[in-house]
Amino acid sequence: MAIVRQVIVHTQDGAPFESMIVAEEAGGERPGILLFPNVLGTKEADFAYAERVAALGHAVLVADVFGQGKRTSRSDPDMGRYMGELNADRAMMRDRVHAAHATLKALPQVDAGQTAAIGFCFGGKCVLDLARSGADIAGGVSFHGVYDAPPFPNARIAAKLLICHGWDDPIAPPDATVALARELTDAGCDWQIHAYGHAGHAFTDHAINMPDKGLAYNEDADRRSFRAMTNFLEELFG
């Protein structure tokens, strides 16, 4: 059955956001997955990854949390400006990820009682903040995410979490990873961390090759983390 892409424009606080639905063309309701992109916002690499997840039997919403038209590229001297706005206002970030989840649950392809989230780099932080704020997702997967907690208390984390982590990631060094484990334990979360040796930040990103800065694609970590995610989603949804 063909997997199709469909642009969806949704609003929050009167502002437009442009996301992408990726799912098999027919088949009725199925588990829904939010996919939160990295610092650049939604792009072809995210849509292609979403197709792989959709092929597992899910409907995927590649979620825009920056706003329609707010995208950057690696050649942009200020490529992190939209991410920076949300990092500076974690309450707004919490509201944006919750709005994306509400949009996912309202899709006709999605069983609103069976949802999860995955995210890459900054998108991994989005997954964590969605779970931290008590969203009714069954689970979340962070790939080479960013682990700093928001400056306000967590809700009890009901979602199961899988953290796929490059052990040599300079953005999330060992002390940050251990701090996340303590945080999730204190929040009552069912969590697991898969740490990949000799992998740094952005290990799923084919476009990254800066090993001297600890940022590079790693084929083994990419393959293993996709398998770990697949097993995790099977555990959540059968």
Short mmCIF file of C-alpha atoms in Angstrom, two decimals:
data_model
loop_
_atom_site.label_atom_id
_atom_site.label_comp_id
_atom_site.label_asym_id
_atom_site.label_seq_id
_atom_site.Cartn_x
_atom_site.Cartn_y
_atom_site.Cartn_z
CA MET A 1 0.00 0.00 0.00
CA ALA A 2 1.35 3.43 -0.93
CA ILE A 3 2.66 5.80 1.72
CA VAL A 4 1.61 9.37 1.01
CA ARG A 5 2.56 12.80 2.31
CA GLN A 6 0.02 15.50 3.07
CA VAL A 7 0.81 19.06 4.17
CA ILE A 8 -1.37 20.30 7.01
CA VAL A 9 -1.55 23.90 8.23
CA HIS A 10 -2.77 24.28 11.80
CA THR A 11 -2.91 27.27 14.11
CA GLN A 12 -1.90 28.09 17.64
CA ASP A 13 -2.57 31.46 19.23
CA GLY A 14 -3.59 32.74 15.81
CA ALA A 15 -0.29 31.83 14.13
CA PRO A 16 0.04 29.23 11.33
CA PHE A 17 2.20 26.12 11.61
CA GLU A 18 2.92 23.84 8.65
CA SER A 19 3.39 20.16 9.40
CA MET A 20 3.39 17.02 7.26
CA ILE A 21 1.25 13.89 7.65
CA VAL A 22 2.98 10.73 6.41
CA ALA A 23 0.92 7.53 6.36
CA GLU A 24 -0.35 4.69 4.25
CA GLU A 25 -3.08 5.90 1.94
CA ALA A 26 -5.76 3.68 3.46
CA GLY A 27 -6.16 1.36 6.39
CA GLY A 28 -8.24 3.20 8.98
CA GLU A 29 -7.08 4.40 12.37
CA ARG A 30 -3.65 3.35 13.57
CA PRO A 31 -1.15 4.46 16.24
CA GLY A 32 0.01 8.04 15.72
CA ILE A 33 3.61 9.17 16.01
CA LEU A 34 4.82 12.75 16.40
CA LEU A 35 8.20 13.37 14.80
CA PHE A 36 10.00 16.46 16.11
CA PRO A 37 12.85 17.66 13.83
CA ASN A 38 16.21 19.11 14.77
CA VAL A 39 17.30 22.74 14.89
CA LEU A 40 16.54 23.34 11.20
CA GLY A 41 12.82 22.54 11.41
CA THR A 42 10.87 20.25 9.10
CA LYS A 43 12.69 19.12 5.94
CA GLU A 44 13.06 16.29 3.46
CA ALA A 45 15.22 14.14 5.75
CA ASP A 46 12.43 14.16 8.34
CA PHE A 47 9.78 13.25 5.78
CA ALA A 48 11.92 10.36 4.54
CA TYR A 49 12.44 9.06 8.09
CA ALA A 50 8.71 9.41 8.71
CA GLU A 51 8.06 7.18 5.71
CA ARG A 52 10.17 4.45 7.32
CA VAL A 53 8.16 4.77 10.53
CA ALA A 54 4.86 4.84 8.62
CA ALA A 55 5.86 1.59 6.92
CA LEU A 56 5.80 -0.03 10.38
CA GLY A 57 2.05 0.61 10.49
CA HIS A 58 1.86 4.08 12.02
CA ALA A 59 0.59 7.50 10.97
CA VAL A 60 3.32 10.11 11.45
CA LEU A 61 2.97 13.85 11.93
CA VAL A 62 6.26 15.64 11.20
CA ALA A 63 5.56 18.51 13.56
CA ASP A 64 6.33 22.16 12.94
CA VAL A 65 6.98 23.86 16.30
CA PHE A 66 8.67 26.99 14.92
CA GLY A 67 5.89 28.39 12.70
CA GLN A 68 5.09 28.39 9.01
CA GLY A 69 8.05 29.53 6.92
CA LYS A 70 10.43 29.54 9.89
CA ARG A 71 13.14 27.21 8.65
CA THR A 72 16.91 27.53 8.50
CA SER A 73 19.77 25.72 6.74
CA ARG A 74 23.26 24.72 7.76
CA SER A 75 24.68 27.61 5.72
CA ASP A 76 22.63 30.10 7.74
CA PRO A 77 24.93 32.01 10.14
CA ASP A 78 22.11 32.03 12.69
CA MET A 79 20.61 28.63 12.01
CA GLY A 80 19.51 28.20 15.64
CA ARG A 81 17.45 31.35 15.98
CA TYR A 82 14.02 29.67 16.03
CA MET A 83 15.22 26.94 18.34
CA GLY A 84 16.69 29.65 20.56
CA GLU A 85 13.29 31.29 20.98
CA LEU A 86 11.87 28.09 22.41
CA ASN A 87 14.93 27.28 24.53
CA ALA A 88 14.54 30.74 26.09
CA ASP A 89 10.85 30.14 26.87
CA ARG A 90 10.28 26.54 27.90
CA ALA A 91 6.64 27.26 28.79
CA MET A 92 6.03 28.31 25.19
CA MET A 93 7.91 25.22 24.04
CA ARG A 94 5.69 23.05 26.24
CA ASP A 95 2.59 24.66 24.75
CA ARG A 96 3.89 24.15 21.19
CA VAL A 97 4.57 20.44 21.66
CA HIS A 98 1.20 19.93 23.32
CA ALA A 99 -0.50 21.70 20.40
CA ALA A 100 1.32 19.37 17.99
CA HIS A 101 0.10 16.38 19.99
CA ALA A 102 -3.47 17.66 19.89
CA THR A 103 -3.16 18.07 16.11
CA LEU A 104 -1.91 14.48 15.80
CA LYS A 105 -4.77 13.07 17.88
CA ALA A 106 -7.35 14.91 15.74
CA LEU A 107 -6.15 13.31 12.49
CA PRO A 108 -8.62 10.84 10.95
CA GLN A 109 -5.78 8.34 10.36
CA VAL A 110 -4.88 8.24 14.06
CA ASP A 111 -6.20 6.25 17.00
CA ALA A 112 -6.13 9.09 19.54
CA GLY A 113 -5.70 6.60 22.38
CA GLN A 114 -2.44 5.26 20.91
CA THR A 115 0.17 7.96 20.37
CA ALA A 116 3.91 8.37 20.86
CA ALA A 117 6.64 10.84 19.94
CA ILE A 118 10.13 10.65 18.49
CA GLY A 119 12.63 13.45 17.98
CA PHE A 120 16.14 14.27 16.86
CA CYS A 121 18.59 16.61 18.63
CA PHE A 122 16.39 19.60 19.62
CA GLY A 123 13.45 17.37 18.68
CA GLY A 124 14.61 14.94 21.35
CA LYS A 125 14.24 17.75 23.87
CA CYS A 126 10.72 18.31 22.53
CA VAL A 127 9.92 14.64 23.22
CA LEU A 128 11.28 14.92 26.75
CA ASP A 129 9.39 18.15 27.48
CA LEU A 130 6.16 16.62 26.17
CA ALA A 131 6.61 13.71 28.56
CA ARG A 132 7.79 15.96 31.40
CA SER A 133 4.59 17.96 31.19
CA GLY A 134 2.39 14.90 31.64
CA ALA A 135 1.13 14.41 28.08
CA ASP A 136 -0.89 11.25 27.50
CA ILE A 137 1.55 9.73 25.04
CA ALA A 138 2.29 6.04 25.51
CA GLY A 139 5.99 6.62 24.97
CA GLY A 140 8.73 8.72 23.47
CA VAL A 141 12.09 8.20 21.79
CA SER A 142 14.90 10.75 21.87
CA PHE A 143 17.69 10.37 19.30
CA HIS A 144 20.90 12.25 20.23
CA GLY A 145 18.72 14.65 22.19
CA VAL A 146 19.38 17.57 24.53
CA TYR A 147 18.68 16.76 28.15
CA ASP A 148 18.48 19.95 30.22
CA ALA A 149 15.26 20.12 32.23
CA PRO A 150 12.89 23.10 32.12
CA PRO A 151 13.04 25.63 34.97
CA PHE A 152 9.77 24.43 36.51
CA PRO A 153 8.68 21.16 38.13
CA ASN A 154 7.81 18.11 36.08
CA ALA A 155 4.51 16.35 36.19
CA ARG A 156 4.72 12.66 36.97
CA ILE A 157 5.99 11.12 33.74
CA ALA A 158 3.52 8.43 32.69
CA ALA A 159 5.07 7.85 29.26
CA LYS A 160 7.73 5.21 28.75
CA LEU A 161 10.94 6.73 27.37
CA LEU A 162 13.75 5.37 25.22
CA ILE A 163 16.87 7.53 25.04
CA CYS A 164 19.17 6.68 22.09
CA HIS A 165 22.44 8.36 22.94
CA GLY A 166 25.87 8.72 21.38
CA TRP A 167 28.30 8.26 24.26
CA ASP A 168 30.78 10.75 22.76
CA ASP A 169 28.13 13.45 22.26
CA PRO A 170 29.67 16.79 23.33
CA ILE A 171 26.19 18.36 23.69
CA ALA A 172 25.11 15.66 26.16
CA PRO A 173 28.24 14.53 28.02
CA PRO A 174 28.12 11.71 30.59
CA ASP A 175 27.20 13.95 33.52
CA ALA A 176 24.18 15.30 31.61
CA THR A 177 23.13 11.77 30.70
CA VAL A 178 23.37 10.60 34.31
CA ALA A 179 21.44 13.69 35.43
CA LEU A 180 18.67 12.81 32.98
CA ALA A 181 18.51 9.27 34.34
CA ARG A 182 18.16 10.63 37.88
CA GLU A 183 15.49 13.10 36.77
CA LEU A 184 13.45 10.42 35.04
CA THR A 185 13.78 8.07 38.00
CA ASP A 186 12.59 10.79 40.39
CA ALA A 187 9.62 11.44 38.09
CA GLY A 188 8.53 7.79 38.28
CA CYS A 189 9.27 7.18 34.60
CA ASP A 190 9.77 3.79 32.96
CA TRP A 191 12.96 4.69 31.10
CA GLN A 192 15.85 3.10 29.24
CA ILE A 193 19.02 4.58 27.80
CA HIS A 194 20.85 2.96 24.88
CA ALA A 195 24.33 4.43 24.67
CA TYR A 196 26.33 3.81 21.49
CA GLY A 197 30.10 3.73 21.78
CA HIS A 198 32.20 5.78 19.36
CA ALA A 199 29.10 7.78 18.34
CA GLY A 200 28.66 11.50 18.84
CA HIS A 201 25.88 13.97 18.26
CA ALA A 202 23.64 13.74 15.15
CA PHE A 203 24.47 10.06 14.55
CA THR A 204 21.30 9.57 12.46
CA ASP A 205 21.99 12.57 10.20
CA HIS A 206 23.56 11.63 6.86
CA ALA A 207 24.32 15.31 6.16
CA ILE A 208 26.65 15.73 9.15
CA ASN A 209 30.37 14.95 8.96
CA MET A 210 32.27 16.96 11.57
CA PRO A 211 33.90 14.26 13.69
CA ASP A 212 36.44 16.73 15.02
CA LYS A 213 33.52 18.54 16.70
CA GLY A 214 31.81 15.36 17.85
CA LEU A 215 29.06 15.64 15.23
CA ALA A 216 28.89 12.93 12.59
CA TYR A 217 26.67 10.31 11.04
CA ASN A 218 27.32 6.83 12.45
CA GLU A 219 25.89 3.95 10.44
CA ASP A 220 25.96 1.45 13.28
CA ALA A 221 24.26 3.77 15.78
CA ASP A 222 21.68 4.80 13.18
CA ARG A 223 20.81 1.19 12.39
CA ARG A 224 20.78 0.05 16.00
CA SER A 225 18.69 2.98 17.20
CA PHE A 226 16.09 2.43 14.46
CA ARG A 227 15.81 -1.20 15.52
CA ALA A 228 15.55 -0.15 19.17
CA MET A 229 12.78 2.30 18.27
CA THR A 230 10.96 -0.38 16.25
CA ASN A 231 11.05 -2.79 19.19
CA PHE A 232 9.94 -0.03 21.56
CA LEU A 233 6.93 0.89 19.40
CA GLU A 234 6.00 -2.80 19.14
CA GLU A 235 6.09 -2.97 22.95
CA LEU A 236 3.81 0.09 23.18
CA PHE A 237 1.28 -0.84 20.52
CA GLY A 238 1.72 -4.54 19.73
#
